[in-house]
PDB file of C-alpha atoms in Angstrom:
ATOM      1  CA  UNK A   3      19.707  42.008  17.795  1.00 40.00           C
ATOM      2  CA  UNK A   4      20.185  44.947  19.932  1.00 42.00           C
ATOM      3  CA  UNK A   5      18.200  45.086  23.191  1.00 45.00           C
ATOM      4  CA  UNK A   6      17.418  47.958  25.532  1.00 50.00           C
ATOM      5  CA  UNK A   7      19.461  47.502  28.763  1.00 60.00           C
ATOM      6  CA  UNK A   8      19.837  49.978  31.731  1.00 70.00           C
ATOM      7  CA  UNK A   9      22.988  50.757  33.580  1.00 81.00           C
ATOM      8  CA  UNK A  10      23.044  49.902  37.242  1.00 88.00           C
ATOM      9  CA  UNK A  11      24.681  52.058  39.883  1.00 91.00           C
ATOM     10  CA  UNK A  12      24.999  50.902  43.447  1.00 93.00           C
ATOM     11  CA  UNK A  13      26.568  53.014  46.286  1.00 94.00           C
ATOM     12  CA  UNK A  14      26.603  50.949  49.429  1.00 94.00           C
ATOM     13  CA  UNK A  15      27.105  53.083  52.702  1.00 93.00           C
ATOM     14  CA  UNK A  16      28.507  51.901  56.001  1.00 92.00           C
ATOM     15  CA  UNK A  17      27.131  52.780  59.451  1.00 91.00           C
ATOM     16  CA  UNK A  18      28.720  56.293  59.288  1.00 93.00           C
ATOM     17  CA  UNK A  19      27.017  56.841  55.872  1.00 94.00           C
ATOM     18  CA  UNK A  20      30.413  56.721  54.027  1.00 94.00           C
ATOM     19  CA  UNK A  21      30.656  54.715  50.750  1.00 95.00           C
ATOM     20  CA  UNK A  22      32.194  51.271  51.340  1.00 95.00           C
ATOM     21  CA  UNK A  23      31.304  49.557  47.971  1.00 95.00           C
ATOM     22  CA  UNK A  24      30.589  51.225  44.607  1.00 96.00           C
ATOM     23  CA  UNK A  25      29.703  49.795  41.266  1.00 95.00           C
ATOM     24  CA  UNK A  26      28.272  50.878  37.984  1.00 93.00           C
ATOM     25  CA  UNK A  27      27.887  48.520  35.045  1.00 92.00           C
ATOM     26  CA  UNK A  28      25.563  47.122  32.360  1.00 90.00           C
ATOM     27  CA  UNK A  29      24.596  43.474  31.938  1.00 90.00           C
ATOM     28  CA  UNK A  30      22.226  41.109  30.250  1.00 90.00           C
ATOM     29  CA  UNK A  31      21.571  37.503  30.206  1.00 93.00           C
ATOM     30  CA  UNK A  32      21.122  34.947  27.334  1.00 92.00           C
ATOM     31  CA  UNK A  33      19.196  31.841  28.614  1.00 93.00           C
ATOM     32  CA  UNK A  34      18.233  28.609  26.959  1.00 93.00           C
ATOM     33  CA  UNK A  35      15.225  26.960  28.643  1.00 93.00           C
ATOM     34  CA  UNK A  36      13.032  23.930  28.079  1.00 92.00           C
ATOM     35  CA  UNK A  37       9.326  24.500  27.068  1.00 93.00           C
ATOM     36  CA  UNK A  38       6.252  22.340  27.795  1.00 92.00           C
ATOM     37  CA  UNK A  39       6.632  20.724  24.340  1.00 90.00           C
ATOM     38  CA  UNK A  40      10.138  19.601  25.307  1.00 86.00           C
ATOM     39  CA  UNK A  41      11.947  21.819  22.895  1.00 90.00           C
ATOM     40  CA  UNK A  42      14.397  24.517  23.909  1.00 90.00           C
ATOM     41  CA  UNK A  43      14.093  28.252  23.341  1.00 91.00           C
ATOM     42  CA  UNK A  44      16.580  31.165  23.713  1.00 91.00           C
ATOM     43  CA  UNK A  45      15.492  34.279  25.556  1.00 92.00           C
ATOM     44  CA  UNK A  46      17.155  37.512  26.552  1.00 91.00           C
ATOM     45  CA  UNK A  47      16.851  38.805  30.094  1.00 91.00           C
ATOM     46  CA  UNK A  48      17.618  42.519  30.522  1.00 88.00           C
ATOM     47  CA  UNK A  49      17.720  44.670  33.496  1.00 85.00           C
ATOM     48  CA  UNK A  50      14.690  46.833  34.055  1.00 78.00           C
ATOM     49  CA  UNK A  51      14.599  50.532  34.909  1.00 74.00           C
ATOM     50  CA  UNK A  52      13.975  49.712  38.635  1.00 84.00           C
ATOM     51  CA  UNK A  53      16.644  47.799  40.383  1.00 89.00           C
ATOM     52  CA  UNK A  54      17.110  47.372  44.193  1.00 91.00           C
ATOM     53  CA  UNK A  55      20.222  46.403  45.982  1.00 90.00           C
ATOM     54  CA  UNK A  56      18.865  44.828  49.234  1.00 92.00           C
ATOM     55  CA  UNK A  57      21.260  42.590  51.068  1.00 92.00           C
ATOM     56  CA  UNK A  58      24.453  44.299  49.879  1.00 94.00           C
ATOM     57  CA  UNK A  59      27.356  44.188  52.485  1.00 93.00           C
ATOM     58  CA  UNK A  60      30.277  46.449  53.061  1.00 94.00           C
ATOM     59  CA  UNK A  61      32.614  43.761  54.106  1.00 92.00           C
ATOM     60  CA  UNK A  62      35.800  43.904  56.286  1.00 91.00           C
ATOM     61  CA  UNK A  63      38.990  41.970  56.970  1.00 87.00           C
ATOM     62  CA  UNK A  64      37.058  38.857  58.084  1.00 89.00           C
ATOM     63  CA  UNK A  65      33.875  39.138  56.082  1.00 91.00           C
ATOM     64  CA  UNK A  66      33.383  39.200  52.359  1.00 94.00           C
ATOM     65  CA  UNK A  67      31.809  42.209  50.726  1.00 95.00           C
ATOM     66  CA  UNK A  68      28.610  41.586  48.776  1.00 95.00           C
ATOM     67  CA  UNK A  69      27.043  43.413  45.812  1.00 96.00           C
ATOM     68  CA  UNK A  70      23.470  42.195  45.333  1.00 95.00           C
ATOM     69  CA  UNK A  71      20.794  43.511  42.912  1.00 95.00           C
ATOM     70  CA  UNK A  72      17.152  42.456  42.289  1.00 95.00           C
ATOM     71  CA  UNK A  73      15.182  43.283  39.193  1.00 93.00           C
ATOM     72  CA  UNK A  74      12.030  42.263  37.224  1.00 90.00           C
ATOM     73  CA  UNK A  75       9.762  39.507  38.318  1.00 91.00           C
ATOM     74  CA  UNK A  76      11.883  37.756  40.857  1.00 93.00           C
ATOM     75  CA  UNK A  77      15.412  37.891  39.245  1.00 95.00           C
ATOM     76  CA  UNK A  78      18.548  38.648  41.156  1.00 96.00           C
ATOM     77  CA  UNK A  79      22.294  38.773  40.714  1.00 96.00           C
ATOM     78  CA  UNK A  80      25.177  39.159  43.169  1.00 96.00           C
ATOM     79  CA  UNK A  81      28.911  38.998  43.509  1.00 95.00           C
ATOM     80  CA  UNK A  82      31.059  38.684  46.573  1.00 94.00           C
ATOM     81  CA  UNK A  83      34.495  40.252  47.053  1.00 95.00           C
ATOM     82  CA  UNK A  84      37.373  39.170  49.418  1.00 93.00           C
ATOM     83  CA  UNK A  85      40.464  41.009  50.189  1.00 92.00           C
ATOM     84  CA  UNK A  86      44.024  40.541  51.315  1.00 90.00           C
ATOM     85  CA  UNK A  87      46.282  43.053  52.940  1.00 88.00           C
ATOM     86  CA  UNK A  88      46.946  44.755  49.614  1.00 92.00           C
ATOM     87  CA  UNK A  89      44.313  43.565  47.041  1.00 94.00           C
ATOM     88  CA  UNK A  90      40.591  42.683  46.582  1.00 95.00           C
ATOM     89  CA  UNK A  91      38.945  40.433  43.987  1.00 93.00           C
ATOM     90  CA  UNK A  92      35.608  38.991  43.035  1.00 93.00           C
ATOM     91  CA  UNK A  93      35.085  35.381  44.075  1.00 90.00           C
ATOM     92  CA  UNK A  94      31.702  34.008  42.947  1.00 92.00           C
ATOM     93  CA  UNK A  95      28.810  35.343  40.992  1.00 94.00           C
ATOM     94  CA  UNK A  96      25.367  34.099  41.822  1.00 95.00           C
ATOM     95  CA  UNK A  97      22.448  34.588  39.323  1.00 96.00           C
ATOM     96  CA  UNK A  98      18.772  33.626  39.923  1.00 96.00           C
ATOM     97  CA  UNK A  99      16.266  33.817  37.167  1.00 96.00           C
ATOM     98  CA  UNK A 100      12.479  33.166  37.693  1.00 96.00           C
ATOM     99  CA  UNK A 101      10.714  31.129  34.922  1.00 95.00           C
ATOM    100  CA  UNK A 102       7.484  32.315  36.410  1.00 95.00           C
ATOM    101  CA  UNK A 103       8.076  35.524  34.528  1.00 94.00           C
ATOM    102  CA  UNK A 104       5.941  34.645  31.607  1.00 92.00           C
ATOM    103  CA  UNK A 105       7.010  37.778  29.599  1.00 91.00           C
ATOM    104  CA  UNK A 106      10.595  36.420  29.458  1.00 93.00           C
ATOM    105  CA  UNK A 107       9.929  32.611  29.757  1.00 94.00           C
ATOM    106  CA  UNK A 108       6.629  31.938  27.869  1.00 92.00           C
ATOM    107  CA  UNK A 109       5.636  28.211  28.162  1.00 90.00           C
ATOM    108  CA  UNK A 110       8.537  27.295  30.417  1.00 93.00           C
ATOM    109  CA  UNK A 111       8.400  23.609  31.603  1.00 93.00           C
ATOM    110  CA  UNK A 112      10.240  24.257  34.854  1.00 92.00           C
ATOM    111  CA  UNK A 113       8.622  26.772  36.962  1.00 94.00           C
ATOM    112  CA  UNK A 114      10.061  28.950  39.733  1.00 94.00           C
ATOM    113  CA  UNK A 115      13.593  30.384  40.476  1.00 95.00           C
ATOM    114  CA  UNK A 116      16.633  28.740  39.164  1.00 95.00           C
ATOM    115  CA  UNK A 117      20.100  29.604  40.652  1.00 95.00           C
ATOM    116  CA  UNK A 118      23.471  29.230  39.054  1.00 92.00           C
ATOM    117  CA  UNK A 119      26.863  30.054  40.609  1.00 93.00           C
ATOM    118  CA  UNK A 120      30.121  30.727  38.560  1.00 90.00           C
ATOM    119  CA  UNK A 121      33.590  31.582  39.759  1.00 88.00           C
ATOM    120  CA  UNK A 122      34.595  35.113  38.842  1.00 82.00           C
ATOM    121  CA  UNK A 123      37.857  35.393  36.788  1.00 76.00           C
ATOM    122  CA  UNK A 124      38.574  38.992  37.838  1.00 80.00           C
ATOM    123  CA  UNK A 125      42.126  39.493  38.637  1.00 87.00           C
ATOM    124  CA  UNK A 126      43.258  40.975  42.040  1.00 92.00           C
ATOM    125  CA  UNK A 127      42.924  44.700  42.180  1.00 94.00           C
ATOM    126  CA  UNK A 128      45.104  46.879  44.463  1.00 94.00           C
ATOM    127  CA  UNK A 129      43.126  48.380  47.335  1.00 94.00           C
ATOM    128  CA  UNK A 130      42.208  51.950  46.672  1.00 93.00           C
ATOM    129  CA  UNK A 131      42.109  51.255  42.835  1.00 95.00           C
ATOM    130  CA  UNK A 132      38.877  51.120  40.831  1.00 95.00           C
ATOM    131  CA  UNK A 133      38.431  48.179  38.456  1.00 95.00           C
ATOM    132  CA  UNK A 134      37.326  49.382  34.978  1.00 93.00           C
ATOM    133  CA  UNK A 135      36.390  47.269  31.967  1.00 91.00           C
ATOM    134  CA  UNK A 136      34.581  48.933  29.143  1.00 88.00           C
ATOM    135  CA  UNK A 137      34.914  45.915  26.720  1.00 86.00           C
ATOM    136  CA  UNK A 138      32.459  42.984  26.798  1.00 84.00           C
ATOM    137  CA  UNK A 139      33.023  40.112  28.994  1.00 83.00           C
ATOM    138  CA  UNK A 140      30.903  37.045  29.544  1.00 82.00           C
ATOM    139  CA  UNK A 141      30.441  33.955  31.589  1.00 84.00           C
ATOM    140  CA  UNK A 142      28.765  30.632  30.541  1.00 86.00           C
ATOM    141  CA  UNK A 143      27.249  28.094  32.840  1.00 85.00           C
ATOM    142  CA  UNK A 144      24.234  25.842  32.815  1.00 84.00           C
ATOM    143  CA  UNK A 145      22.559  27.201  29.603  1.00 88.00           C
ATOM    144  CA  UNK A 146      23.070  30.826  30.699  1.00 92.00           C
ATOM    145  CA  UNK A 147      25.471  33.418  29.364  1.00 91.00           C
ATOM    146  CA  UNK A 148      26.007  36.486  31.463  1.00 91.00           C
ATOM    147  CA  UNK A 149      27.142  39.515  29.481  1.00 90.00           C
ATOM    148  CA  UNK A 150      28.858  42.518  31.068  1.00 89.00           C
ATOM    149  CA  UNK A 151      30.198  45.732  29.762  1.00 88.00           C
ATOM    150  CA  UNK A 152      31.147  49.357  30.950  1.00 91.00           C
ATOM    151  CA  UNK A 153      32.022  48.043  34.302  1.00 93.00           C
ATOM    152  CA  UNK A 154      33.376  50.329  37.112  1.00 94.00           C
ATOM    153  CA  UNK A 155      33.674  48.737  40.548  1.00 96.00           C
ATOM    154  CA  UNK A 156      35.552  49.281  43.895  1.00 96.00           C
ATOM    155  CA  UNK A 157      35.195  47.022  46.887  1.00 95.00           C
ATOM    156  CA  UNK A 158      36.445  47.841  50.458  1.00 96.00           C
ATOM    157  CA  UNK A 159      36.497  51.605  49.749  1.00 95.00           C
ATOM    158  CA  UNK A 160      38.620  53.320  52.358  1.00 90.00           C
ATOM    159  CA  UNK A 161      37.590  56.595  54.043  1.00 90.00           C
ATOM    160  CA  UNK A 162      34.479  56.791  51.871  1.00 92.00           C
ATOM    161  CA  UNK A 163      36.444  58.084  48.863  1.00 92.00           C
ATOM    162  CA  UNK A 164      36.481  56.300  45.623  1.00 93.00           C
ATOM    163  CA  UNK A 165      40.051  55.821  44.327  1.00 92.00           C
ATOM    164  CA  UNK A 166      41.455  57.837  41.509  1.00 91.00           C
ATOM    165  CA  UNK A 167      43.722  55.098  40.119  1.00 94.00           C
ATOM    166  CA  UNK A 168      42.270  52.539  37.685  1.00 92.00           C
ATOM    167  CA  UNK A 169      43.006  48.970  37.093  1.00 92.00           C
ATOM    168  CA  UNK A 170      41.947  48.032  33.577  1.00 90.00           C
ATOM    169  CA  UNK A 171      40.806  44.560  32.391  1.00 87.00           C
ATOM    170  CA  UNK A 172      42.994  42.912  29.638  1.00 80.00           C
ATOM    171  CA  UNK A 173      40.387  43.627  26.879  1.00 78.00           C
ATOM    172  CA  UNK A 174      40.552  47.406  27.401  1.00 79.00           C
ATOM    173  CA  UNK A 175      43.362  49.181  25.463  1.00 64.00           C
ATOM    174  CA  UNK A 176      44.769  52.602  26.424  1.00 56.00           C
ATOM    175  CA  UNK A 177      42.752  55.337  24.800  1.00 46.00           C
ATOM    176  CA  UNK A 178      44.045  58.619  23.443  1.00 42.00           C
ATOM    177  CA  UNK A 179      43.258  61.956  25.100  1.00 42.00           C
ATOM    178  CA  UNK A 180      39.915  63.142  24.217  1.00 43.00           C
ATOM    179  CA  UNK A 181      39.665  65.890  21.411  1.00 42.00           C
ATOM    180  CA  UNK A 182      38.687  69.300  22.867  1.00 44.00           C
ATOM    181  CA  UNK A 183      35.750  70.625  20.979  1.00 44.00           C
ATOM    182  CA  UNK A 184      35.907  74.134  19.637  1.00 43.00           C
ATOM    183  CA  UNK A 185      34.378  76.858  21.810  1.00 40.00           C
ATOM    184  CA  UNK A 186      33.971  80.586  21.234  1.00 38.00           C
ATOM    185  CA  UNK A 187      37.233  81.240  23.325  1.00 40.00           C
ATOM    186  CA  UNK A 188      39.543  79.088  21.367  1.00 39.00           C
ATOM    187  CA  UNK A 189      38.078  79.764  18.011  1.00 39.00           C
ATOM    188  CA  UNK A 190      38.627  83.482  18.451  1.00 35.00           C
ATOM    189  CA  UNK A 191      42.212  82.945  19.665  1.00 35.00           C
ATOM    190  CA  UNK A 192      43.009  80.667  16.762  1.00 37.00           C
ATOM    191  CA  UNK A 193      41.607  83.164  14.381  1.00 35.00           C
ATOM    192  CA  UNK A 194      44.691  85.542  14.964  1.00 37.00           C
ATOM    193  CA  UNK A 195      46.835  83.101  12.797  1.00 40.00           C
ATOM    194  CA  UNK A 196      45.927  82.674   9.082  1.00 40.00           C
ATOM    195  CA  UNK A 197      46.054  79.091   7.972  1.00 47.00           C
ATOM    196  CA  UNK A 198      45.412  77.594   4.601  1.00 47.00           C
ATOM    197  CA  UNK A 199      42.145  75.678   4.711  1.00 52.00           C
ATOM    198  CA  UNK A 200      42.477  71.881   4.827  1.00 52.00           C
ATOM    199  CA  UNK A 201      41.494  70.151   1.674  1.00 53.00           C
ATOM    200  CA  UNK A 202      38.136  68.556   1.964  1.00 52.00           C
ATOM    201  CA  UNK A 203      37.474  64.964   1.006  1.00 52.00           C
ATOM    202  CA  UNK A 204      34.357  63.071   0.533  1.00 51.00           C
ATOM    203  CA  UNK A 205      33.449  60.567   3.387  1.00 51.00           C
ATOM    204  CA  UNK A 206      34.782  57.154   2.521  1.00 55.00           C
ATOM    205  CA  UNK A 207      31.893  54.753   1.917  1.00 60.00           C
ATOM    206  CA  UNK A 208      31.698  51.694   4.214  1.00 65.00           C
ATOM    207  CA  UNK A 209      32.995  48.750   2.271  1.00 80.00           C
ATOM    208  CA  UNK A 210      31.391  45.305   2.270  1.00 85.00           C
ATOM    209  CA  UNK A 211      32.463  43.201   5.199  1.00 87.00           C
ATOM    210  CA  UNK A 212      35.145  40.507   4.818  1.00 89.00           C
ATOM    211  CA  UNK A 213      33.843  36.891   4.914  1.00 90.00           C
ATOM    212  CA  UNK A 214      34.692  34.947   8.035  1.00 89.00           C
ATOM    213  CA  UNK A 215      34.807  31.216   8.720  1.00 91.00           C
ATOM    214  CA  UNK A 216      33.466  30.348  12.116  1.00 90.00           C
ATOM    215  CA  UNK A 217      33.038  26.857  13.632  1.00 89.00           C
ATOM    216  CA  UNK A 218      32.181  25.161  16.914  1.00 87.00           C
ATOM    217  CA  UNK A 219      33.159  21.744  18.167  1.00 85.00           C
ATOM    218  CA  UNK A 220      31.411  19.281  20.302  1.00 81.00           C
ATOM    219  CA  UNK A 221      34.206  17.066  21.713  1.00 80.00           C
ATOM    220  CA  UNK A 222      36.501  16.256  18.721  1.00 83.00           C
ATOM    221  CA  UNK A 223      33.663  16.750  16.173  1.00 86.00           C
ATOM    222  CA  UNK A 224      32.675  19.908  14.419  1.00 89.00           C
ATOM    223  CA  UNK A 225      29.002  20.583  15.110  1.00 89.00           C
ATOM    224  CA  UNK A 226      28.431  24.100  13.492  1.00 91.00           C
ATOM    225  CA  UNK A 227      29.985  25.838  10.522  1.00 91.00           C
ATOM    226  CA  UNK A 228      29.245  29.309   9.384  1.00 91.00           C
ATOM    227  CA  UNK A 229      30.840  31.257   6.429  1.00 91.00           C
ATOM    228  CA  UNK A 230      29.417  34.726   6.562  1.00 91.00           C
ATOM    229  CA  UNK A 231      30.336  38.417   6.117  1.00 90.00           C
ATOM    230  CA  UNK A 232      28.501  40.573   8.818  1.00 90.00           C
ATOM    231  CA  UNK A 233      27.601  44.270   8.707  1.00 87.00           C
ATOM    232  CA  UNK A 234      25.524  45.824  11.478  1.00 84.00           C
ATOM    233  CA  UNK A 235      23.289  48.748  10.617  1.00 81.00           C
ATOM    234  CA  UNK A 236      22.459  50.400  14.011  1.00 76.00           C
ATOM    235  CA  UNK A 237      19.450  52.749  13.927  1.00 70.00           C
ATOM    236  CA  UNK A 238      19.937  55.707  16.243  1.00 66.00           C
ATOM    237  CA  UNK A 239      20.042  59.499  15.957  1.00 68.00           C
ATOM    238  CA  UNK A 240      23.080  59.103  13.566  1.00 71.00           C
ATOM    239  CA  UNK A 241      22.936  55.802  11.718  1.00 74.00           C
ATOM    240  CA  UNK A 242      25.952  53.593  12.402  1.00 78.00           C
ATOM    241  CA  UNK A 243      27.342  50.858  10.167  1.00 81.00           C
ATOM    242  CA  UNK A 244      29.887  48.383  11.679  1.00 82.00           C
ATOM    243  CA  UNK A 245      31.697  45.712   9.759  1.00 86.00           C
ATOM    244  CA  UNK A 246      32.673  42.646  11.769  1.00 88.00           C
ATOM    245  CA  UNK A 247      36.276  41.992  11.118  1.00 86.00           C
ATOM    246  CA  UNK A 248      36.799  38.063  11.047  1.00 87.00           C
ATOM    247  CA  UNK A 249      40.557  38.485  11.739  1.00 85.00           C
ATOM    248  CA  UNK A 250      39.945  39.985  15.152  1.00 84.00           C
ATOM    249  CA  UNK A 251      36.659  38.094  15.966  1.00 86.00           C
ATOM    250  CA  UNK A 252      36.438  35.044  18.115  1.00 85.00           C
ATOM    251  CA  UNK A 253      33.696  32.302  17.915  1.00 86.00           C
ATOM    252  CA  UNK A 254      32.291  30.555  20.864  1.00 84.00           C
ATOM    253  CA  UNK A 255      28.981  28.814  21.754  1.00 83.00           C
ATOM    254  CA  UNK A 256      27.469  25.431  22.391  1.00 83.00           C
ATOM    255  CA  UNK A 257      25.768  22.622  20.348  1.00 84.00           C
ATOM    256  CA  UNK A 258      22.809  20.756  21.903  1.00 79.00           C
ATOM    257  CA  UNK A 259      20.669  17.883  20.615  1.00 78.00           C
ATOM    258  CA  UNK A 260      18.025  20.307  19.206  1.00 79.00           C
ATOM    259  CA  UNK A 261      19.528  23.777  19.295  1.00 80.00           C
ATOM    260  CA  UNK A 262      22.937  25.452  18.702  1.00 84.00           C
ATOM    261  CA  UNK A 263      24.276  28.816  19.866  1.00 85.00           C
ATOM    262  CA  UNK A 264      27.001  30.669  17.916  1.00 87.00           C
ATOM    263  CA  UNK A 265      28.489  33.781  19.710  1.00 86.00           C
ATOM    264  CA  UNK A 266      30.878  36.157  17.886  1.00 87.00           C
ATOM    265  CA  UNK A 267      32.942  38.672  19.850  1.00 84.00           C
ATOM    266  CA  UNK A 268      34.942  41.285  17.901  1.00 78.00           C
ATOM    267  CA  UNK A 269      36.811  42.501  20.949  1.00 69.00           C
ATOM    268  CA  UNK A 270      35.232  46.017  20.574  1.00 65.00           C
ATOM    269  CA  UNK A 271      32.199  45.610  22.770  1.00 62.00           C
ATOM    270  CA  UNK A 272      30.179  44.075  19.900  1.00 68.00           C
ATOM    271  CA  UNK A 273      28.804  40.531  20.818  1.00 75.00           C
ATOM    272  CA  UNK A 274      26.433  38.846  18.403  1.00 83.00           C
ATOM    273  CA  UNK A 275      24.512  35.712  19.189  1.00 83.00           C
ATOM    274  CA  UNK A 276      22.871  33.433  16.797  1.00 87.00           C
TER     275      UNK A 276
END
């Protein structure tokens, strides 16, 4: 399924009102929780349109920087950054979800806030550089999958100015220069040269998706098998069809006693969970 999620933008200022920590990103959480009937359900926790960032800290040579956000009915997320003389990097991510939020966790057996901590795998980034990752990345820990995409972050900003150099994540590939759309000015200039019209071709229909074989293991035993061809039909202003290519799609997930979760990631910001 596709879920509504909001982008978060946090601009932390120091005592002189200069930017010291900046981040803009999107994230959502897939959570498996126990119900009062002792079975397990999967739920999705998305950011709300109203997000606060109380407790965020600039950081310095001896103190870690902290990016902290709060949203919804008692949910919060934070990441701390440390630096060396030349680089900075994320250390730990702390996520707290509140099962008292009955809209997200109906019939939850355990009530109240639950906190998990995972180590960030972010590589060191040069000071004055902005870390950018458009592709999907995710962390798994304690029945929670944290999903991130369209990430832009810089810790320990110097002189209040966001850096112009980017450090890209491994999943991002270099993109070609954007095509300049026609304007009145360049169309008029181009009309001074007569060119033969390019032949028109009918749009190529979207073919049926290739069938992929996906599996999960629990220890040495295979616990889930799926043979399936997947095509996504996204309803938006201009309908979009996406074929999932099994040759470039990785399978991950977990098998439990009563539930199993299969996650497919095609490396192009498409993450599907079953």
